[in-house]
Short mmCIF file of C-alpha atoms and ligand atoms in Angstrom, two decimals:
data_model
loop_
_atom_site.label_atom_id
_atom_site.label_comp_id
_atom_site.label_asym_id
_atom_site.label_seq_id
_atom_site.Cartn_x
_atom_site.Cartn_y
_atom_site.Cartn_z
CA MET A 1 106.68 -53.60 -36.15
CA THR A 2 105.10 -52.84 -39.64
CA THR A 3 104.28 -49.14 -40.80
CA THR A 4 101.13 -50.69 -42.49
CA HIS A 5 97.86 -49.08 -41.10
CA ARG A 6 95.61 -51.51 -42.80
CA LYS A 7 91.96 -49.33 -41.89
CA SER A 8 92.14 -45.97 -40.12
CA PRO A 9 89.03 -45.48 -38.34
CA THR A 10 89.26 -41.38 -37.38
CA THR A 11 85.11 -41.65 -35.82
CA LEU A 12 83.95 -43.34 -32.45
CA PRO A 13 84.05 -46.24 -31.89
CA ARG A 14 87.33 -47.08 -31.84
CA LEU A 15 87.41 -49.82 -28.58
CA LEU A 16 83.80 -50.69 -28.80
CA GLY A 17 83.52 -51.34 -32.71
CA GLY A 18 81.71 -53.81 -33.49
CA LEU A 19 80.24 -54.81 -30.22
CA ASP A 20 76.82 -53.92 -31.20
CA ALA A 21 76.81 -57.52 -32.77
CA ALA A 22 75.24 -60.55 -30.64
CA GLU A 23 78.59 -61.81 -29.85
CA GLY A 24 80.59 -58.91 -30.38
CA LEU A 25 84.19 -59.57 -31.17
CA THR A 26 84.78 -62.86 -29.73
CA ALA A 27 86.02 -65.02 -32.30
CA LEU A 28 89.54 -64.11 -33.86
CA ASP A 29 87.91 -63.67 -37.36
CA ARG A 30 85.55 -61.80 -36.60
CA HIS A 31 88.14 -59.67 -34.76
CA VAL A 32 90.67 -59.82 -37.06
CA GLY A 33 87.65 -58.85 -39.90
CA PHE A 34 87.38 -55.92 -37.93
CA HIS A 35 90.33 -54.32 -36.57
CA GLY A 36 92.86 -56.57 -38.91
CA ALA A 37 95.84 -58.01 -38.09
CA LEU A 38 98.31 -57.33 -34.88
CA PRO A 39 101.02 -56.03 -37.29
CA VAL A 40 103.21 -57.06 -34.62
CA GLN A 41 104.72 -60.28 -32.21
CA ALA A 42 106.54 -59.76 -28.91
CA ASP A 43 109.95 -61.03 -29.44
CA PRO A 44 111.43 -62.24 -26.45
CA GLY A 45 114.80 -60.54 -24.52
CA ARG A 46 114.16 -57.46 -27.80
CA PRO A 47 112.19 -55.13 -27.38
CA ASP A 48 111.19 -53.05 -30.05
CA PRO A 49 111.84 -49.44 -30.43
CA ILE A 50 110.18 -48.22 -33.35
CA LEU A 51 106.60 -49.39 -31.25
CA ILE A 52 108.13 -47.77 -28.25
CA GLU A 53 108.31 -44.14 -29.91
CA SER A 54 105.02 -44.60 -32.19
CA VAL A 55 103.33 -44.90 -28.37
CA ARG A 56 105.58 -42.17 -26.81
CA ALA A 57 104.28 -39.91 -29.94
CA SER A 58 100.89 -41.05 -29.02
CA GLY A 59 100.57 -39.64 -25.92
CA LEU A 60 99.07 -42.29 -24.34
CA GLY A 61 97.82 -41.95 -20.84
CA GLY A 62 97.08 -45.21 -18.52
CA ARG A 63 93.67 -45.38 -18.50
CA GLY A 64 93.49 -47.35 -14.90
CA GLY A 65 93.00 -43.87 -13.41
CA ALA A 66 96.11 -42.20 -12.86
CA ASN A 67 96.47 -41.16 -16.83
CA PHE A 68 100.21 -42.21 -16.32
CA PRO A 69 102.34 -41.87 -19.62
CA VAL A 70 102.61 -45.70 -20.92
CA ALA A 71 106.25 -44.29 -22.67
CA ARG A 72 107.54 -43.79 -20.02
CA LYS A 73 106.91 -46.25 -17.31
CA ILE A 74 108.06 -48.38 -20.44
CA ASP A 75 111.25 -46.38 -20.18
CA ALA A 76 111.21 -47.18 -16.33
CA VAL A 77 110.97 -51.21 -17.29
CA LEU A 78 113.28 -51.40 -19.34
CA ALA A 79 116.43 -49.24 -17.56
CA GLN A 80 115.83 -51.76 -14.97
CA ARG A 81 118.04 -55.30 -14.88
CA GLY A 82 116.26 -58.30 -15.59
CA ARG A 83 113.70 -60.56 -17.77
CA PRO A 84 110.49 -57.99 -17.86
CA ILE A 85 107.22 -59.57 -17.29
CA VAL A 86 103.87 -57.87 -18.50
CA LEU A 87 100.70 -57.26 -16.70
CA ILE A 88 97.47 -56.83 -16.84
CA ASN A 89 95.53 -55.12 -14.72
CA ALA A 90 92.17 -56.79 -15.24
CA THR A 91 90.51 -56.41 -12.03
CA GLU A 92 88.04 -53.14 -12.14
CA GLY A 93 86.81 -53.39 -8.36
CA GLU A 94 85.83 -49.74 -8.94
CA PRO A 95 81.63 -50.46 -8.29
CA PRO A 96 80.55 -48.01 -10.28
CA SER A 97 82.72 -48.67 -13.35
CA ARG A 98 82.04 -51.28 -16.64
CA LYS A 99 84.17 -50.29 -18.92
CA ASP A 100 86.76 -52.99 -18.50
CA HIS A 101 84.27 -55.83 -18.55
CA VAL A 102 82.97 -54.69 -21.21
CA LEU A 103 85.62 -54.67 -23.36
CA MET A 104 86.90 -57.93 -21.60
CA ARG A 105 83.80 -59.71 -22.89
CA GLY A 106 82.99 -58.19 -26.24
CA ALA A 107 86.22 -57.75 -27.41
CA PRO A 108 89.03 -59.90 -25.65
CA HIS A 109 91.32 -60.09 -28.29
CA LEU A 110 91.70 -56.62 -28.55
CA VAL A 111 93.06 -56.62 -24.67
CA LEU A 112 95.21 -59.64 -25.70
CA ASP A 113 96.08 -57.98 -28.35
CA GLY A 114 97.34 -55.40 -26.31
CA ALA A 115 99.24 -57.55 -23.77
CA VAL A 116 101.58 -58.35 -27.01
CA VAL A 117 101.85 -55.01 -27.41
CA CYS A 118 102.65 -54.82 -24.30
CA ALA A 119 105.35 -57.33 -24.39
CA ALA A 120 107.19 -56.16 -27.71
CA MET A 121 107.62 -52.72 -26.12
CA VAL A 122 109.51 -53.92 -23.42
CA GLY A 123 110.70 -57.25 -24.95
CA ALA A 124 108.66 -59.89 -22.41
CA HIS A 125 108.68 -63.62 -22.23
CA GLU A 126 105.51 -63.21 -20.23
CA ALA A 127 102.18 -61.35 -19.75
CA LEU A 128 99.96 -62.21 -16.92
CA ILE A 129 96.25 -61.27 -17.03
CA ALA A 130 94.75 -60.63 -13.90
CA LEU A 131 90.86 -60.70 -12.92
CA GLU A 132 88.60 -60.61 -9.77
CA ALA A 133 87.78 -64.06 -9.05
CA GLY A 134 84.07 -62.44 -9.46
CA SER A 135 84.94 -61.85 -13.49
CA ARG A 136 83.80 -65.31 -14.82
CA ARG A 137 81.90 -63.86 -17.50
CA GLU A 138 85.19 -62.18 -18.27
CA PHE A 139 87.46 -65.13 -17.65
CA ALA A 140 85.32 -66.97 -20.06
CA ALA A 141 85.73 -65.12 -22.55
CA LEU A 142 89.49 -64.12 -22.49
CA ASP A 143 90.13 -67.79 -21.91
CA HIS A 144 88.29 -68.96 -24.59
CA ALA A 145 90.09 -65.74 -26.86
CA LEU A 146 93.20 -67.62 -25.82
CA ALA A 147 92.88 -71.08 -26.93
CA GLU A 148 91.44 -69.44 -29.98
CA ARG A 149 95.11 -68.31 -29.91
CA GLU A 150 96.85 -70.51 -29.16
CA GLN A 151 95.74 -73.15 -31.59
CA ARG A 152 96.49 -71.06 -34.29
CA HIS A 153 100.38 -69.98 -32.80
CA VAL A 154 99.04 -66.57 -33.40
CA ASP A 155 100.99 -64.98 -29.86
CA GLY A 156 104.38 -66.74 -31.35
CA ARG A 157 106.87 -67.17 -28.02
CA LEU A 158 105.21 -64.89 -25.79
CA LYS A 159 103.48 -66.76 -23.21
CA ILE A 160 100.38 -65.66 -21.85
CA LEU A 161 98.32 -66.54 -18.78
CA LEU A 162 95.24 -65.82 -17.62
CA GLU A 163 95.12 -65.28 -13.42
CA THR A 164 91.93 -64.63 -10.59
CA VAL A 165 92.69 -62.73 -7.64
CA PRO A 166 90.50 -62.16 -5.00
CA ASP A 167 87.68 -59.57 -5.52
CA GLY A 168 88.01 -56.46 -4.00
CA PHE A 169 88.45 -52.46 -4.33
CA VAL A 170 92.20 -52.07 -2.87
CA ILE A 171 93.28 -55.12 -4.59
CA GLY A 172 93.06 -53.00 -7.72
CA GLU A 173 96.27 -51.16 -6.90
CA GLU A 174 99.33 -52.18 -8.46
CA ARG A 175 101.24 -53.28 -5.66
CA ALA A 176 98.40 -55.56 -4.04
CA LEU A 177 97.52 -57.24 -6.89
CA ILE A 178 101.58 -58.37 -7.47
CA ASN A 179 101.66 -59.05 -3.89
CA ALA A 180 98.71 -61.52 -4.18
CA LEU A 181 99.81 -62.79 -7.57
CA ASN A 182 103.26 -63.50 -5.89
CA GLY A 183 101.60 -65.56 -3.00
CA GLY A 184 101.04 -63.21 -0.35
CA PRO A 185 98.37 -61.31 0.85
CA GLY A 186 96.38 -58.55 -1.85
CA LYS A 187 97.63 -55.79 0.16
CA PRO A 188 100.06 -52.78 -1.13
CA THR A 189 103.36 -52.88 0.24
CA PHE A 190 105.12 -49.73 1.01
CA ALA A 191 106.91 -48.26 -1.85
CA PRO A 192 109.94 -48.62 -3.30
CA PRO A 193 110.19 -51.04 -4.50
CA ARG A 194 107.60 -50.28 -7.21
CA PRO A 195 106.47 -52.69 -10.02
CA PHE A 196 109.25 -51.50 -12.72
CA GLN A 197 111.90 -52.42 -10.34
CA LYS A 198 110.63 -55.37 -8.56
CA GLY A 199 107.29 -56.95 -8.97
CA ILE A 200 105.64 -60.14 -10.51
CA GLY A 201 108.58 -63.02 -9.11
CA GLY A 202 110.70 -60.30 -8.74
CA ALA A 203 111.00 -59.47 -12.32
CA PRO A 204 110.86 -55.39 -13.59
CA THR A 205 106.98 -55.44 -14.61
CA LEU A 206 105.14 -53.22 -16.83
CA VAL A 207 101.36 -52.86 -15.65
CA GLN A 208 98.74 -51.84 -17.32
CA ASN A 209 95.11 -51.83 -16.77
CA ALA A 210 93.06 -53.72 -19.53
CA GLU A 211 91.93 -50.47 -21.52
CA THR A 212 95.03 -48.94 -21.47
CA ALA A 213 96.02 -53.00 -23.55
CA ALA A 214 93.17 -52.78 -25.62
CA GLN A 215 94.14 -48.33 -26.74
CA LEU A 216 97.76 -49.50 -27.32
CA ALA A 217 96.19 -52.53 -30.22
CA LEU A 218 94.35 -50.04 -32.11
CA ILE A 219 97.87 -47.28 -31.52
CA ALA A 220 100.17 -50.68 -33.04
CA ARG A 221 97.38 -50.71 -35.67
CA HIS A 222 96.74 -47.31 -36.35
CA GLY A 223 99.54 -45.24 -35.77
CA ALA A 224 100.13 -42.24 -32.72
CA GLU A 225 98.77 -39.76 -35.58
CA TRP A 226 95.71 -41.74 -35.56
CA PHE A 227 95.63 -41.80 -32.25
CA ARG A 228 95.93 -38.03 -32.06
CA GLY A 229 92.86 -37.99 -34.08
CA LEU A 230 90.49 -37.75 -31.32
CA GLY A 231 90.88 -35.81 -27.74
CA THR A 232 93.23 -32.31 -27.19
CA ALA A 233 96.68 -32.45 -27.39
CA ALA A 234 97.55 -32.96 -23.76
CA GLU A 235 94.97 -35.61 -23.26
CA PRO A 236 94.71 -37.03 -26.88
CA GLY A 237 92.78 -40.10 -27.94
CA SER A 238 89.21 -41.67 -26.94
CA ALA A 239 88.59 -42.85 -23.53
CA LEU A 240 85.39 -45.20 -22.40
CA VAL A 241 83.43 -43.54 -19.66
CA THR A 242 80.55 -45.84 -17.15
CA LEU A 243 77.81 -43.87 -17.33
CA THR A 244 75.24 -44.02 -14.19
CA GLY A 245 72.36 -42.63 -12.47
CA ALA A 246 69.84 -40.54 -13.66
CA VAL A 247 70.09 -40.92 -17.51
CA ALA A 248 68.01 -42.95 -19.83
CA ASN A 249 70.76 -45.22 -21.34
CA PRO A 250 73.17 -45.98 -18.35
CA GLY A 251 76.00 -47.94 -20.30
CA VAL A 252 79.85 -47.57 -21.03
CA TYR A 253 80.26 -45.04 -23.68
CA GLU A 254 83.22 -44.05 -25.71
CA ILE A 255 84.33 -40.32 -26.15
CA PRO A 256 86.93 -38.36 -27.81
CA LEU A 257 88.61 -36.84 -24.34
CA GLY A 258 87.66 -33.40 -24.43
CA ALA A 259 84.00 -34.08 -25.19
CA ALA A 260 81.44 -32.24 -23.44
CA LEU A 261 79.44 -33.90 -20.90
CA ASP A 262 76.40 -32.41 -22.63
CA ASP A 263 77.29 -34.34 -26.05
CA LEU A 264 77.62 -37.96 -23.31
CA LEU A 265 74.10 -37.20 -21.75
CA ALA A 266 72.40 -37.11 -25.03
CA ALA A 267 74.57 -40.14 -26.16
CA ALA A 268 72.46 -41.97 -23.20
CA GLY A 269 69.33 -40.49 -24.20
CA GLY A 270 69.29 -37.55 -21.98
CA LEU A 271 68.72 -37.36 -18.12
CA ALA A 272 65.83 -39.55 -16.76
CA ALA A 273 65.23 -37.04 -13.97
CA PRO A 274 66.18 -33.45 -12.54
CA VAL A 275 70.40 -34.23 -11.26
CA ARG A 276 71.71 -32.29 -8.37
CA ALA A 277 75.38 -33.34 -8.73
CA TYR A 278 77.56 -35.31 -10.99
CA LEU A 279 80.01 -37.81 -9.22
CA ILE A 280 82.91 -37.99 -11.71
CA GLY A 281 85.82 -40.48 -11.43
CA GLY A 282 84.56 -42.88 -9.83
CA TYR A 283 84.48 -43.64 -5.45
CA PHE A 284 88.39 -41.76 -5.75
CA GLY A 285 86.30 -38.73 -7.77
CA THR A 286 84.93 -35.59 -6.82
CA TRP A 287 80.92 -34.41 -6.77
CA ILE A 288 80.81 -31.80 -9.30
CA ASP A 289 77.43 -29.30 -8.51
CA ALA A 290 75.12 -29.46 -11.78
CA ALA A 291 75.17 -25.79 -12.38
CA HIS A 292 78.48 -26.73 -13.71
CA ALA A 293 77.65 -29.37 -15.97
CA PRO A 294 76.68 -26.92 -18.73
CA GLY A 295 79.54 -26.65 -21.34
CA LEU A 296 81.98 -28.57 -18.83
CA ARG A 297 84.58 -30.66 -21.22
CA LEU A 298 85.75 -33.78 -20.15
CA THR A 299 89.76 -33.94 -20.02
CA ASN A 300 91.67 -33.73 -16.28
CA ALA A 301 92.82 -30.20 -17.04
CA ASP A 302 89.10 -28.64 -17.04
CA LEU A 303 88.10 -31.01 -14.41
CA ALA A 304 91.14 -29.56 -12.14
CA ARG A 305 89.66 -26.01 -12.56
CA LEU A 306 86.52 -27.72 -10.16
CA GLY A 307 88.86 -30.00 -7.71
CA GLY A 308 88.29 -32.84 -9.47
CA GLY A 309 90.04 -34.81 -12.27
CA LEU A 310 88.01 -38.12 -14.84
CA GLY A 311 89.94 -41.53 -12.63
CA ALA A 312 88.74 -44.01 -13.85
CA ARG A 313 86.07 -42.04 -15.36
CA ALA A 314 82.83 -43.89 -13.94
CA ILE A 315 80.50 -40.93 -14.16
CA ILE A 316 77.54 -40.70 -11.84
CA ALA A 317 74.20 -38.53 -12.33
CA LEU A 318 72.88 -38.07 -9.09
CA PRO A 319 69.17 -36.90 -9.02
CA ALA A 320 67.51 -34.88 -6.81
CA ARG A 321 65.58 -36.54 -4.51
CA ALA A 322 68.46 -38.38 -3.47
CA CYS A 323 70.85 -36.94 -0.64
CA GLY A 324 73.97 -36.26 -1.90
CA LEU A 325 75.47 -36.73 2.24
CA THR A 326 73.57 -39.64 2.66
CA GLU A 327 75.07 -41.19 -0.44
CA THR A 328 78.78 -40.47 0.62
CA ALA A 329 78.30 -41.51 3.58
CA ARG A 330 77.15 -45.36 2.41
CA VAL A 331 81.00 -44.38 -0.39
CA ALA A 332 82.42 -43.86 3.00
CA ARG A 333 81.54 -46.62 5.16
CA TRP A 334 82.40 -49.00 2.49
CA LEU A 335 85.61 -47.43 1.39
CA SER A 336 86.43 -47.73 5.34
CA GLU A 337 85.83 -51.51 5.17
CA GLN A 338 88.36 -51.39 1.54
CA SER A 339 91.21 -50.79 3.86
CA ALA A 340 93.77 -53.29 3.52
CA GLY A 341 94.29 -52.92 7.29
CA GLN A 342 97.97 -52.02 7.45
CA CYS A 343 98.35 -48.25 7.87
CA GLY A 344 96.83 -47.07 10.67
CA PRO A 345 95.33 -43.45 9.26
CA CYS A 346 93.83 -45.23 6.99
CA VAL A 347 91.80 -47.82 9.54
CA HIS A 348 91.18 -45.96 12.24
CA GLY A 349 91.15 -42.62 9.42
CA LEU A 350 88.58 -43.88 7.19
CA ASP A 351 86.60 -45.33 10.08
CA ALA A 352 86.47 -42.29 12.48
CA ILE A 353 85.47 -40.04 8.90
CA ALA A 354 83.16 -42.61 7.54
CA GLY A 355 81.38 -42.21 11.54
CA ALA A 356 81.47 -38.92 11.37
CA MET A 357 79.74 -38.84 7.86
CA GLU A 358 76.94 -41.16 8.74
CA LEU A 359 76.12 -39.31 11.93
CA LEU A 360 76.35 -36.31 9.70
CA ALA A 361 73.83 -38.07 7.21
CA ARG A 362 70.98 -38.95 10.32
CA GLY A 363 71.11 -34.88 11.40
CA ASP A 364 73.78 -34.69 13.60
CA GLY A 365 76.77 -32.44 13.32
CA ARG A 366 78.58 -32.84 16.09
CA GLN A 367 81.60 -33.83 14.85
CA LEU A 368 81.84 -31.96 11.64
CA PRO A 369 84.62 -30.28 13.19
CA ASP A 370 87.07 -33.21 13.77
CA LEU A 371 85.42 -34.83 10.18
CA ALA A 372 87.08 -31.59 8.40
CA ARG A 373 90.64 -31.97 10.52
CA TRP A 374 90.97 -36.02 9.55
CA LEU A 375 89.85 -35.01 6.11
CA GLN A 376 93.11 -33.10 6.19
CA MET A 377 95.36 -35.91 8.39
CA VAL A 378 94.63 -39.09 6.20
CA PRO A 379 96.03 -38.14 2.38
CA GLY A 380 99.65 -38.90 2.33
CA ARG A 381 99.33 -41.18 5.47
CA GLY A 382 99.21 -44.88 3.78
CA ALA A 383 101.09 -47.16 1.73
CA CYS A 384 98.57 -46.62 -0.69
CA ARG A 385 96.10 -44.29 -2.48
CA HIS A 386 93.25 -45.61 -0.80
CA PRO A 387 93.20 -42.71 2.51
CA ASP A 388 94.12 -39.86 -0.33
CA GLY A 389 91.41 -41.17 -3.11
CA SER A 390 88.41 -41.44 -0.07
CA ALA A 391 89.07 -38.03 1.50
CA LYS A 392 89.19 -36.46 -1.41
CA LEU A 393 85.61 -37.81 -2.43
CA ILE A 394 84.61 -36.70 1.18
CA ALA A 395 85.90 -33.65 1.05
CA SER A 396 84.19 -32.70 -2.19
CA ALA A 397 80.77 -33.24 -1.08
CA LEU A 398 80.75 -31.39 2.22
CA GLU A 399 81.96 -28.25 -0.13
CA VAL A 400 79.17 -29.25 -3.20
CA PHE A 401 76.29 -30.16 -0.59
CA GLY A 402 77.30 -27.08 1.80
CA ASP A 403 73.62 -26.71 1.39
CA GLU A 404 72.37 -30.04 3.03
CA VAL A 405 74.97 -29.85 5.92
CA ARG A 406 73.37 -26.56 7.19
CA ARG A 407 69.96 -28.20 6.37
CA HIS A 408 70.84 -31.12 8.46
CA THR A 409 72.62 -29.70 11.34
CA ILE A 410 70.56 -26.66 11.36
CA ASP A 411 67.23 -27.66 10.50
CA ARG A 412 67.33 -31.38 11.55
CA LYS A 413 66.47 -31.93 7.87
CA CYS A 414 67.20 -34.48 4.85
CA THR A 415 65.34 -34.44 1.87
CA GLY A 416 66.47 -37.11 0.38
CA ASP A 417 64.12 -39.90 -0.37
CA GLY A 418 66.00 -42.58 0.94
CA THR A 419 66.26 -45.21 -1.79
CA PRO A 420 69.84 -45.63 -2.52
CA VAL A 421 71.54 -44.44 -6.18
CA LEU A 422 75.40 -45.18 -5.97
CA PRO A 423 76.50 -48.85 -5.93
CA ILE A 424 77.73 -50.55 -3.16
CA PRO A 425 78.53 -54.81 -3.64
CA ALA A 426 76.55 -56.57 -1.73
CA SER A 427 79.04 -59.40 -1.21
CA THR A 428 81.93 -56.99 0.01
CA THR A 429 80.00 -54.61 2.39
CA THR A 430 81.90 -55.83 5.61
CA GLY A 431 84.88 -57.41 3.95
CA ARG A 432 88.13 -56.54 3.32
CA PRO A 433 90.15 -58.17 0.46
CA ARG A 434 90.83 -61.01 0.88
C1 FMN B 1 92.91 -48.38 -4.23
C2 FMN B 1 93.45 -48.50 -5.62
C3 FMN B 1 92.50 -48.93 -6.76
C4 FMN B 1 92.80 -49.55 -7.95
N1 FMN B 1 92.06 -50.19 -8.67
C5 FMN B 1 92.39 -50.32 -10.09
C6 FMN B 1 91.46 -51.06 -10.66
O1 FMN B 1 90.94 -52.00 -10.60
N2 FMN B 1 91.97 -51.75 -11.84
C7 FMN B 1 93.19 -51.06 -12.47
O2 FMN B 1 93.62 -50.66 -13.58
N3 FMN B 1 94.01 -49.72 -11.79
C8 FMN B 1 93.69 -49.51 -10.65
N4 FMN B 1 94.56 -48.86 -9.76
C9 FMN B 1 95.56 -48.44 -10.26
C10 FMN B 1 96.67 -48.78 -10.50
O3 FMN B 1 97.46 -49.12 -8.94
C11 FMN B 1 97.94 -49.06 -11.80
O4 FMN B 1 98.27 -47.11 -11.52
C12 FMN B 1 96.77 -49.38 -13.26
O5 FMN B 1 96.51 -50.44 -12.72
C13 FMN B 1 98.60 -49.13 -13.85
O6 FMN B 1 97.23 -48.90 -15.35
P1 FMN B 1 97.28 -47.67 -16.41
O7 FMN B 1 98.58 -46.96 -15.83
O8 FMN B 1 97.51 -48.23 -17.22
O9 FMN B 1 96.52 -47.08 -15.82
C14 FMN B 1 93.65 -48.59 -8.59
C15 FMN B 1 94.37 -47.90 -7.51
C16 FMN B 1 94.31 -47.91 -6.10
C17 FMN B 1 94.93 -46.86 -5.25
S1 SF4 B 2 96.90 -46.94 2.71
FE1 SF4 B 2 94.83 -48.18 3.15
S2 SF4 B 2 94.54 -49.71 1.96
FE2 SF4 B 2 96.24 -48.24 1.70
S3 SF4 B 2 98.12 -49.83 2.13
FE3 SF4 B 2 97.78 -48.86 4.12
S4 SF4 B 2 95.81 -49.56 5.00
FE4 SF4 B 2 95.86 -51.05 2.92
#
């Protein structure tokens, strides 16, 4: 790795820079003109220790939802025997999230550069980028970018391959994804072995989210100190957020971690209607009462005080005209249908929970005591965190919409106007990951 940092934007946008033009940075020349050339090449079989230390110093956490430190994953991969492989998880099956799609369409070279940086860190010979079959425009953008790079021999001996997997929510879980890419069903396997031990073709596999890869592409150019120039000491850098619901301009925004929710809302043109609550973290996230919004900072640490976290950083502003219980019941049903159907507590538990939520939304509180019990029973009982994330969302709804629970069950009244707010993909409402 060279230490030349060609250009050092200390303000935003970083990842989204250059994307306001019609074609964004889809062409290699425009990408290099804006970001500068990537000062790193993968040297298969030879991990790059300087690059690894730079990423360690940056404190980058994975942007796919769990915020797991990237450097620790690299250490884990390098501690294994065998030739490592890189897998960029570009599935983004979370319905309210669009950040990875926006990146892949507008800045495909940044994601590809990130795959190169991952490969350089672990000395991989091969990097796979996995997308859902339905992500056709994103596939086309990456495919075009890859062809340009191959023509100009940009990535040396590193082989970069695009792969598609069936659409679905749980297939984005890394073991389900690897299982599908290995020719099996897109269902999580029971751990261990974990991907860093045995992943693609049995090789130690470094799995990083598409945005994480793009962040790495910038860290390789500008260094750890630059990266830490935004964000907080514990949660450094910028991050992409998909903001939807009752805001004037819904879309994908780049924020410094630790930004105030108020500032994000202002950047989106403000609220389009009075808001009852915010769903923060996507469908594994938590509802936060709008009363907590003023002054709320967007970090995992700040949200943890309210029982939440940033998750995949999809934020939905729920308008006061909507019923939080009805909305959560719709998502609960969808989440239960997304179960990969192999762990009893997940299959039966989530179905029962969704049924109880549907009853509640219709004003029937008969199953409320059972619901509270089931929500405590399912977490930690599946091969993946699907039941945990689903239960967390529903438990937060019962807490934040406590007044609605009383209104539904005692007054038999739902004040929602019935117009759905939270997105549910039409094509997968009855389907499990195929
Ligand atoms: C049910 C489920 C769905 C997931 N879906 C995605 C996804 O769509 N994209 C993603 O990057 N990570 C997803 N993850 C997280 C991945 O398992 C994995 O942690 C991530 O890709 C690692 O990348 P990161 O460390 O860069 O965030 C999902 C996890 C679970 C439990
Ligand atoms: S916990 Fe649910 S989604 Fe996860 S592997 Fe088991 S059945 Fe599938």
